[in-house]
Short mmCIF file of C-alpha atoms in Angstrom, two decimals:
data_model
loop_
_atom_site.label_atom_id
_atom_site.label_comp_id
_atom_site.label_asym_id
_atom_site.label_seq_id
_atom_site.Cartn_x
_atom_site.Cartn_y
_atom_site.Cartn_z
CA UNK A 173 113.61 151.88 59.13
CA UNK A 174 110.72 150.25 59.69
CA UNK A 175 108.91 149.92 63.55
CA UNK A 176 109.83 146.15 64.53
CA UNK A 177 106.70 146.70 67.50
CA UNK A 178 103.08 147.23 66.41
CA UNK A 179 100.88 149.89 68.34
CA UNK A 180 99.53 147.34 71.49
CA UNK A 181 103.60 145.38 71.80
CA UNK A 182 103.78 148.13 75.13
CA UNK A 183 100.31 145.93 76.32
CA UNK A 184 101.47 142.92 75.45
CA UNK A 185 104.70 143.16 77.29
CA UNK A 186 102.72 144.34 80.40
CA UNK A 187 100.33 141.40 80.01
CA UNK A 188 103.60 139.37 79.63
CA UNK A 189 105.28 140.23 82.97
CA UNK A 190 102.17 140.16 84.31
CA UNK A 191 101.31 136.90 83.73
CA UNK A 192 105.38 135.86 84.83
CA UNK A 193 104.53 136.77 87.66
CA UNK A 194 100.45 135.93 88.57
CA UNK A 195 100.52 132.28 86.80
CA UNK A 196 102.55 129.99 88.99
CA UNK A 197 100.81 131.71 92.09
CA UNK A 198 97.71 130.95 90.70
CA UNK A 199 98.82 127.48 89.58
CA UNK A 200 99.75 126.34 92.22
CA UNK A 201 96.76 127.90 94.99
CA UNK A 202 94.53 126.59 92.16
CA UNK A 203 96.92 122.46 91.93
CA UNK A 204 96.45 122.64 96.39
CA UNK A 205 92.93 123.39 96.43
CA UNK A 206 91.93 121.07 93.81
CA UNK A 207 94.43 118.79 95.74
CA UNK A 208 92.55 119.16 99.24
CA UNK A 209 89.12 119.48 97.42
CA UNK A 210 87.15 116.74 97.98
CA UNK A 211 87.83 116.20 94.15
CA UNK A 212 90.70 114.58 94.72
CA UNK A 213 89.86 113.15 98.33
CA UNK A 214 86.89 111.39 98.15
CA UNK A 215 85.27 113.39 100.83
CA UNK A 216 82.29 113.20 101.09
CA UNK A 217 81.26 110.50 98.07
CA UNK A 218 78.17 108.17 98.65
CA UNK A 219 79.33 105.02 97.49
CA UNK A 220 76.26 102.34 95.43
CA UNK A 221 77.49 99.08 97.23
CA UNK A 222 75.95 95.75 95.96
CA UNK A 223 73.48 95.01 98.87
CA UNK A 224 71.79 98.58 100.28
CA UNK A 225 73.25 97.86 104.33
CA UNK A 226 72.35 100.88 105.89
CA UNK A 227 74.48 101.53 108.97
CA UNK A 228 71.02 103.64 109.78
CA UNK A 229 69.19 100.91 110.84
CA UNK A 230 71.97 98.36 111.86
CA UNK A 231 73.74 100.27 114.47
CA UNK A 232 71.59 103.67 114.70
CA UNK A 233 68.00 101.91 114.72
CA UNK A 234 68.91 98.55 116.00
CA UNK A 235 71.59 99.23 118.25
CA UNK A 236 74.40 95.95 117.48
CA UNK A 237 77.67 96.77 118.55
CA UNK A 238 80.47 97.75 115.76
CA UNK A 239 82.11 94.86 116.72
CA UNK A 240 79.24 92.74 116.22
CA UNK A 241 80.71 92.49 112.73
CA UNK A 242 83.77 94.75 112.70
CA UNK A 243 85.48 91.81 114.50
CA UNK A 244 89.26 92.35 113.83
CA UNK A 245 88.93 96.15 114.52
CA UNK A 246 91.03 96.10 118.48
CA UNK A 247 93.61 93.43 117.04
CA UNK A 248 94.62 93.38 113.28
CA UNK A 249 95.12 96.35 111.03
CA UNK A 250 91.95 95.66 109.07
CA UNK A 251 88.63 96.75 110.50
CA UNK A 252 87.10 93.16 109.16
CA UNK A 253 84.58 92.92 106.37
CA UNK A 254 82.11 90.41 107.66
CA UNK A 255 81.71 87.03 105.37
CA UNK A 256 78.57 85.95 105.35
CA UNK A 257 77.78 84.12 107.04
CA UNK A 258 78.05 87.60 110.15
CA UNK A 259 74.78 88.76 107.66
CA UNK A 260 73.33 85.17 107.96
CA UNK A 261 73.50 85.21 112.09
CA UNK A 262 69.74 87.25 111.36
CA UNK A 263 68.90 86.75 107.91
CA UNK A 264 69.04 83.08 108.05
CA UNK A 265 65.39 84.17 109.89
CA UNK A 266 63.94 87.32 109.52
CA UNK A 267 63.26 89.11 106.08
CA UNK A 268 64.60 85.74 104.17
CA UNK A 269 62.59 86.24 101.43
CA UNK A 270 63.36 90.15 100.05
CA UNK A 271 64.95 90.61 96.93
CA UNK A 272 67.42 93.13 98.74
CA UNK A 273 69.23 90.26 100.10
CA UNK A 274 69.77 87.70 97.25
CA UNK A 275 73.08 88.42 96.76
CA UNK A 276 73.66 87.83 100.23
CA UNK A 277 72.04 84.28 100.07
CA UNK A 278 74.05 83.27 96.09
CA UNK A 279 76.70 84.85 98.25
CA UNK A 280 75.94 82.17 101.19
CA UNK A 281 74.73 79.37 98.79
CA UNK A 282 77.99 79.76 95.83
CA UNK A 283 80.66 79.73 99.05
CA UNK A 284 81.33 83.15 97.33
CA UNK A 285 82.44 86.16 99.35
CA UNK A 286 80.19 89.53 98.37
CA UNK A 287 82.35 92.69 96.71
CA UNK A 288 81.40 95.76 98.44
CA UNK A 289 82.94 98.50 96.94
CA UNK A 290 85.74 100.23 99.21
CA UNK A 291 85.14 103.38 100.71
CA UNK A 292 87.64 104.32 102.35
CA UNK A 293 91.20 103.96 100.59
CA UNK A 294 94.69 105.12 100.96
CA UNK A 295 97.67 105.60 99.08
CA UNK A 296 99.94 102.01 99.06
CA UNK A 297 102.72 103.62 100.81
CA UNK A 298 100.97 104.54 103.91
CA UNK A 299 100.58 102.29 106.91
CA UNK A 300 97.34 102.57 108.70
CA UNK A 301 96.46 100.03 112.19
CA UNK A 302 93.09 100.22 113.58
CA UNK A 303 93.90 97.94 116.77
CA UNK A 304 96.75 101.03 117.97
CA UNK A 305 93.90 103.66 117.19
CA UNK A 306 91.79 101.83 119.27
CA UNK A 307 93.65 101.12 121.88
CA UNK A 308 95.02 104.44 121.80
CA UNK A 309 91.44 105.52 123.12
CA UNK A 310 90.88 107.14 119.12
CA UNK A 311 86.61 106.18 118.72
CA UNK A 312 85.40 104.93 115.51
CA UNK A 313 83.33 108.07 115.53
CA UNK A 314 86.68 110.53 114.85
CA UNK A 315 87.81 109.52 111.64
CA UNK A 316 84.53 107.86 110.86
CA UNK A 317 82.50 110.16 111.67
CA UNK A 318 78.88 109.39 112.69
CA UNK A 319 78.03 106.06 109.98
CA UNK A 320 75.48 105.22 112.11
CA UNK A 321 73.27 107.94 110.84
CA UNK A 322 74.81 106.76 107.30
CA UNK A 323 72.47 104.82 104.95
CA UNK A 324 75.40 103.74 102.56
CA UNK A 325 78.74 104.90 104.57
CA UNK A 326 80.51 107.42 103.07
CA UNK A 327 83.76 108.52 104.27
CA UNK A 328 83.43 111.85 105.80
CA UNK A 329 87.02 112.72 106.82
CA UNK A 330 90.05 114.06 103.93
CA UNK A 331 91.64 111.14 104.62
CA UNK A 332 95.11 113.79 103.64
CA UNK A 333 98.29 113.20 104.97
CA UNK A 334 97.50 117.04 106.91
CA UNK A 335 94.78 116.14 109.08
CA UNK A 336 96.57 112.95 109.97
CA UNK A 337 99.10 114.71 112.02
CA UNK A 338 96.54 117.42 112.92
CA UNK A 339 95.61 114.70 115.46
CA UNK A 340 99.26 113.16 115.89
CA UNK A 341 100.57 116.67 116.28
CA UNK A 342 98.32 116.97 119.33
CA UNK A 343 96.13 113.86 120.03
CA UNK A 344 94.82 114.79 122.87
CA UNK A 345 91.12 115.80 122.17
CA UNK A 346 90.55 113.25 119.84
CA UNK A 347 91.95 110.81 123.00
CA UNK A 348 88.09 109.10 125.02
CA UNK A 349 88.47 105.98 127.37
CA UNK A 350 88.21 103.00 126.11
CA UNK A 351 84.96 101.77 126.48
CA UNK A 352 83.45 104.58 125.04
CA UNK A 353 85.77 103.94 121.28
CA UNK A 354 82.64 102.30 120.43
CA UNK A 355 80.07 104.71 121.62
CA UNK A 356 78.19 106.46 119.01
CA UNK A 357 77.04 109.00 120.34
CA UNK A 358 79.94 109.71 122.53
CA UNK A 359 80.41 113.72 122.60
CA UNK A 360 84.00 115.01 124.17
CA UNK A 361 82.71 116.41 127.97
CA UNK A 362 83.72 119.63 129.62
CA UNK A 363 86.42 118.93 130.51
CA UNK A 364 88.28 117.61 127.88
CA UNK A 365 91.42 119.26 127.70
CA UNK A 366 91.89 117.34 130.91
CA UNK A 367 91.16 114.14 129.83
CA UNK A 368 93.04 114.32 127.11
CA UNK A 369 96.28 115.15 128.66
CA UNK A 370 95.64 112.74 131.25
CA UNK A 371 94.58 109.69 128.57
CA UNK A 372 97.35 110.34 127.03
CA UNK A 373 99.88 109.36 129.63
CA UNK A 374 97.64 106.62 130.92
CA UNK A 375 97.30 104.27 127.21
CA UNK A 376 101.35 105.59 126.55
CA UNK A 377 100.50 107.36 123.97
CA UNK A 378 103.87 108.61 122.30
CA UNK A 379 104.53 112.04 122.06
CA UNK A 380 103.56 114.14 119.40
CA UNK A 381 107.30 113.81 118.60
CA UNK A 382 107.42 110.44 117.91
CA UNK A 383 103.86 110.44 115.81
CA UNK A 384 105.17 113.10 113.54
CA UNK A 385 107.54 111.07 112.92
CA UNK A 386 107.80 110.04 108.82
CA UNK A 387 108.46 105.82 109.77
CA UNK A 388 105.32 106.36 111.58
CA UNK A 389 103.47 105.88 108.49
CA UNK A 390 105.77 105.20 106.43
CA UNK A 391 107.31 102.56 106.66
CA UNK B 95 106.82 128.63 65.08
CA UNK B 96 104.51 125.94 66.21
CA UNK B 97 107.16 123.98 65.08
CA UNK B 98 109.16 124.85 67.72
CA UNK B 99 105.63 125.22 70.01
CA UNK B 100 105.86 121.70 70.24
CA UNK B 101 107.97 120.25 71.21
CA UNK B 102 109.56 123.19 73.67
CA UNK B 103 105.91 123.01 75.62
CA UNK B 104 104.01 120.89 74.54
CA UNK B 105 105.81 117.86 76.01
CA UNK B 106 107.17 119.05 79.21
CA UNK B 107 103.51 119.59 80.40
CA UNK B 108 102.47 116.97 78.73
CA UNK B 109 105.07 114.91 80.75
CA UNK B 110 103.69 116.57 83.62
CA UNK B 111 100.82 115.52 83.14
CA UNK B 112 101.58 112.74 82.96
CA UNK B 113 103.15 112.15 86.42
CA UNK B 114 99.49 112.73 87.86
CA UNK B 115 98.46 109.79 86.95
CA UNK B 116 101.77 107.43 87.98
CA UNK B 117 99.73 105.92 90.28
CA UNK B 118 102.78 103.32 91.02
CA UNK B 119 103.33 104.14 94.47
CA UNK B 120 99.54 104.91 95.94
CA UNK B 121 99.01 101.20 94.12
CA UNK B 122 101.89 99.14 94.57
CA UNK B 123 101.05 95.47 92.73
CA UNK B 124 100.55 94.09 95.21
CA UNK B 125 97.71 91.65 97.40
CA UNK B 126 96.24 93.58 99.91
CA UNK B 127 93.74 92.60 102.34
CA UNK B 128 90.44 92.71 100.77
CA UNK B 129 91.89 93.86 97.60
CA UNK B 130 90.69 91.69 94.31
CA UNK B 131 92.64 89.54 92.78
CA UNK B 132 92.01 88.53 88.83
CA UNK B 133 93.95 85.40 89.46
CA UNK B 134 92.35 83.62 91.69
CA UNK B 135 88.33 82.34 90.02
CA UNK B 136 86.45 83.48 93.30
CA UNK B 137 88.30 87.35 91.86
CA UNK B 138 89.75 87.48 96.16
CA UNK B 139 93.29 87.76 97.42
CA UNK B 140 92.61 86.05 100.55
CA UNK B 141 92.45 81.92 99.58
CA UNK B 142 91.67 78.92 101.76
CA UNK B 143 93.57 76.58 103.13
CA UNK B 144 93.91 72.88 102.18
CA UNK B 145 92.30 70.89 104.07
CA UNK B 146 93.89 69.79 106.65
CA UNK B 147 95.73 72.80 107.40
CA UNK B 148 96.72 73.93 111.08
CA UNK B 149 96.43 77.70 111.73
CA UNK B 150 99.47 79.01 113.80
CA UNK B 151 98.16 79.28 116.72
CA UNK B 152 95.64 76.22 117.12
CA UNK B 153 97.41 74.45 119.56
CA UNK B 154 96.78 77.17 121.26
CA UNK B 155 93.16 78.03 120.99
CA UNK B 156 92.54 74.63 121.91
CA UNK B 157 94.86 74.68 125.65
CA UNK B 158 92.87 77.88 125.39
CA UNK B 159 89.19 76.41 124.88
CA UNK B 160 89.93 73.28 126.95
CA UNK B 161 91.29 75.04 130.35
CA UNK B 162 88.92 77.46 131.63
CA UNK B 163 90.54 80.77 132.66
CA UNK B 164 90.22 81.23 136.39
CA UNK B 165 87.16 83.93 136.82
CA UNK B 166 88.18 86.91 138.44
CA UNK B 167 87.12 90.92 138.02
CA UNK B 168 88.81 91.08 135.17
CA UNK B 169 87.55 88.28 132.88
CA UNK B 170 83.94 89.04 134.25
CA UNK B 171 84.27 92.55 132.90
CA UNK B 172 85.83 90.81 129.64
CA UNK B 173 83.04 88.60 129.47
CA UNK B 174 80.57 91.94 130.19
CA UNK B 175 81.75 93.81 127.18
CA UNK B 176 81.87 91.24 125.08
CA UNK B 177 78.18 90.14 125.96
CA UNK B 178 77.01 93.09 125.60
CA UNK B 179 78.73 93.48 122.03
CA UNK B 180 78.33 89.86 120.28
CA UNK B 181 75.29 87.96 122.72
CA UNK B 182 72.67 90.74 123.30
CA UNK B 183 71.09 91.21 120.02
CA UNK B 184 69.38 87.98 120.78
CA UNK B 185 70.16 86.97 124.24
CA UNK B 186 69.54 90.47 125.78
CA UNK B 187 70.71 92.63 128.77
CA UNK B 188 69.83 90.16 131.65
CA UNK B 189 69.35 87.01 129.14
CA UNK B 190 65.71 86.14 128.80
CA UNK B 191 66.01 86.08 125.97
CA UNK B 192 64.25 88.98 124.40
CA UNK B 193 67.26 90.80 122.68
CA UNK B 194 66.08 93.34 120.02
CA UNK B 195 66.18 90.81 117.05
CA UNK B 196 63.93 88.74 118.83
CA UNK B 197 60.93 91.61 118.78
CA UNK B 198 62.03 91.63 115.40
CA UNK B 199 60.85 88.34 114.64
CA UNK B 200 64.74 86.38 115.27
CA UNK B 201 63.18 82.98 116.51
CA UNK B 202 63.35 83.32 120.77
CA UNK B 203 66.25 81.92 122.26
CA UNK B 204 65.88 79.84 125.68
CA UNK B 205 65.97 82.36 128.98
CA UNK B 206 69.70 81.07 131.11
CA UNK B 207 67.75 81.64 133.98
CA UNK B 208 65.71 78.38 133.37
CA UNK B 209 66.31 75.03 134.99
CA UNK B 210 68.18 73.08 132.63
CA UNK B 211 70.53 76.37 131.35
CA UNK B 212 71.06 76.55 135.70
CA UNK B 213 72.27 74.26 136.65
CA UNK B 214 74.45 73.47 132.33
CA UNK B 215 78.20 73.28 132.91
CA UNK B 216 80.18 75.85 131.68
CA UNK B 217 81.47 73.99 129.17
CA UNK B 218 78.29 73.92 127.91
CA UNK B 219 77.77 77.17 127.22
CA UNK B 220 81.31 77.86 125.85
CA UNK B 221 80.59 74.81 123.47
CA UNK B 222 77.51 76.37 122.18
CA UNK B 223 79.00 79.60 121.28
CA UNK B 224 81.80 77.76 119.21
CA UNK B 225 79.35 75.05 117.48
CA UNK B 226 76.37 77.13 117.79
CA UNK B 227 72.71 75.59 119.02
CA UNK B 228 69.70 75.35 117.13
CA UNK B 229 69.54 78.63 114.65
CA UNK B 230 72.03 80.13 116.66
CA UNK B 231 75.37 80.16 114.03
CA UNK B 232 78.50 79.30 115.07
CA UNK B 233 80.39 82.63 117.44
CA UNK B 234 83.94 80.27 117.04
CA UNK B 235 85.14 82.65 114.46
CA UNK B 236 83.71 85.83 116.15
CA UNK B 237 84.42 84.86 119.70
CA UNK B 238 87.78 84.40 121.04
CA UNK B 239 88.86 81.02 123.23
CA UNK B 240 89.05 82.63 126.40
CA UNK B 241 86.56 85.57 125.12
CA UNK B 242 84.33 82.81 125.08
CA UNK B 243 85.17 81.42 128.37
CA UNK B 244 84.55 85.13 130.29
CA UNK B 245 81.31 85.17 128.73
CA UNK B 246 80.25 81.87 129.73
CA UNK B 247 81.57 83.42 133.45
CA UNK B 248 79.41 86.88 132.39
CA UNK B 249 76.14 85.09 131.72
CA UNK B 250 77.02 82.86 135.32
CA UNK B 251 76.73 86.18 137.12
CA UNK B 252 73.73 87.13 135.00
CA UNK B 253 72.36 84.39 136.29
CA UNK B 254 73.03 85.43 139.87
CA UNK B 255 71.86 88.58 139.16
CA UNK B 256 68.35 87.20 138.50
CA UNK B 257 68.08 85.05 141.12
CA UNK B 258 69.47 85.26 143.84
CA UNK B 259 67.89 85.94 147.54
CA UNK B 260 68.78 89.58 149.74
CA UNK B 261 70.50 87.31 152.39
CA UNK B 262 73.70 86.12 149.61
CA UNK B 263 74.09 90.38 148.92
CA UNK B 264 76.16 91.27 151.70
CA UNK B 265 74.55 94.58 153.13
CA UNK B 266 71.61 94.15 151.75
CA UNK B 267 69.14 92.84 154.40
CA UNK B 268 70.29 95.31 156.37
CA UNK B 269 68.26 98.66 153.91
CA UNK B 270 65.57 96.97 153.37
CA UNK B 271 62.13 95.89 155.77
CA UNK B 272 62.38 92.42 155.60
CA UNK B 273 58.22 92.82 155.03
CA UNK B 274 58.62 94.82 152.20
CA UNK B 275 59.72 92.26 150.46
CA UNK B 276 58.53 88.04 151.82
CA UNK B 277 59.71 86.19 149.01
CA UNK B 278 63.39 87.91 149.93
CA UNK B 279 63.90 88.40 146.59
CA UNK B 280 66.12 91.43 145.11
#
């Protein structure tokens, strides 16, 4: 009777057996790593914009308050992208012929909004509201990072569900007094642990159990 | 062999991979704020209401603009916060018209401490915030009606602070020897 298996069959069988054990683990590991990587989350991706608006210059250099342009951040889900009129409040008088600002002037003349490229994109099944975060003492820099150092804005946080939950399960370390919310240079003071607990109570921040419920962000 | 490989292994894999591209939940067919809308010629989801449309809450806004709120510490605090966020780039922290952007070539606004603006009624300040003045754009869509009154109240406080007499500040006169400040200014 002829041999059914060739001499290499044992090796092949061992490789296949090992593969059955290892490949699913590797595949799941790679998938989750990739899924959380900047490649998938767009973390640290700097977006080109129609006008190279620099937060480094306007916020870090000139000290303009966040709310001068993002007017609805305290009362709406969206912080608000300023209308061209806001740019022209100053640029009707200074840098009036700068080639860099040509799209702004065209936008005002033609009444067509500038089309900025969105940097922070959440999936549509996520509910996010700026106003409530600001009202509860979460500062701009907590999620947006050191905007005042960015020539073009990039997303510094991964914006994954795990990242959101890290704070929803333990908001204390990220709470600051309301008057410091728009202070881009704020850093947690020495007694932040006690301050966080105190502010959470004072601002009626809901319990970690409530903040971790599905319907808080998926509604 | 390949005849069986295609339906048994490749096809399910392809189907699974296809799921990676299914963004129907992440990118739903709806218009969110600032979303691009190909339907309209300007590509914006937000539409300008037809002429003559009365916005919800417009009557309340009008009423808030017509009737000044009572001035208390909370209103002044609110006014200070708004003033420092919105007005300081031009008018400066003390209202002398020496803001950051003026130092960079923007036409200098008048100081709040000149006689004309000291004498001007608060409603005049609110009107200027609402409608703009000279090279100052209107701030009606950036400052809520009640906040305009709050800012006007804070400007009054600034005016007081820059022109106060020592005798008018409680407890200050005792701390400063009179001969050190014959004009009586703090």
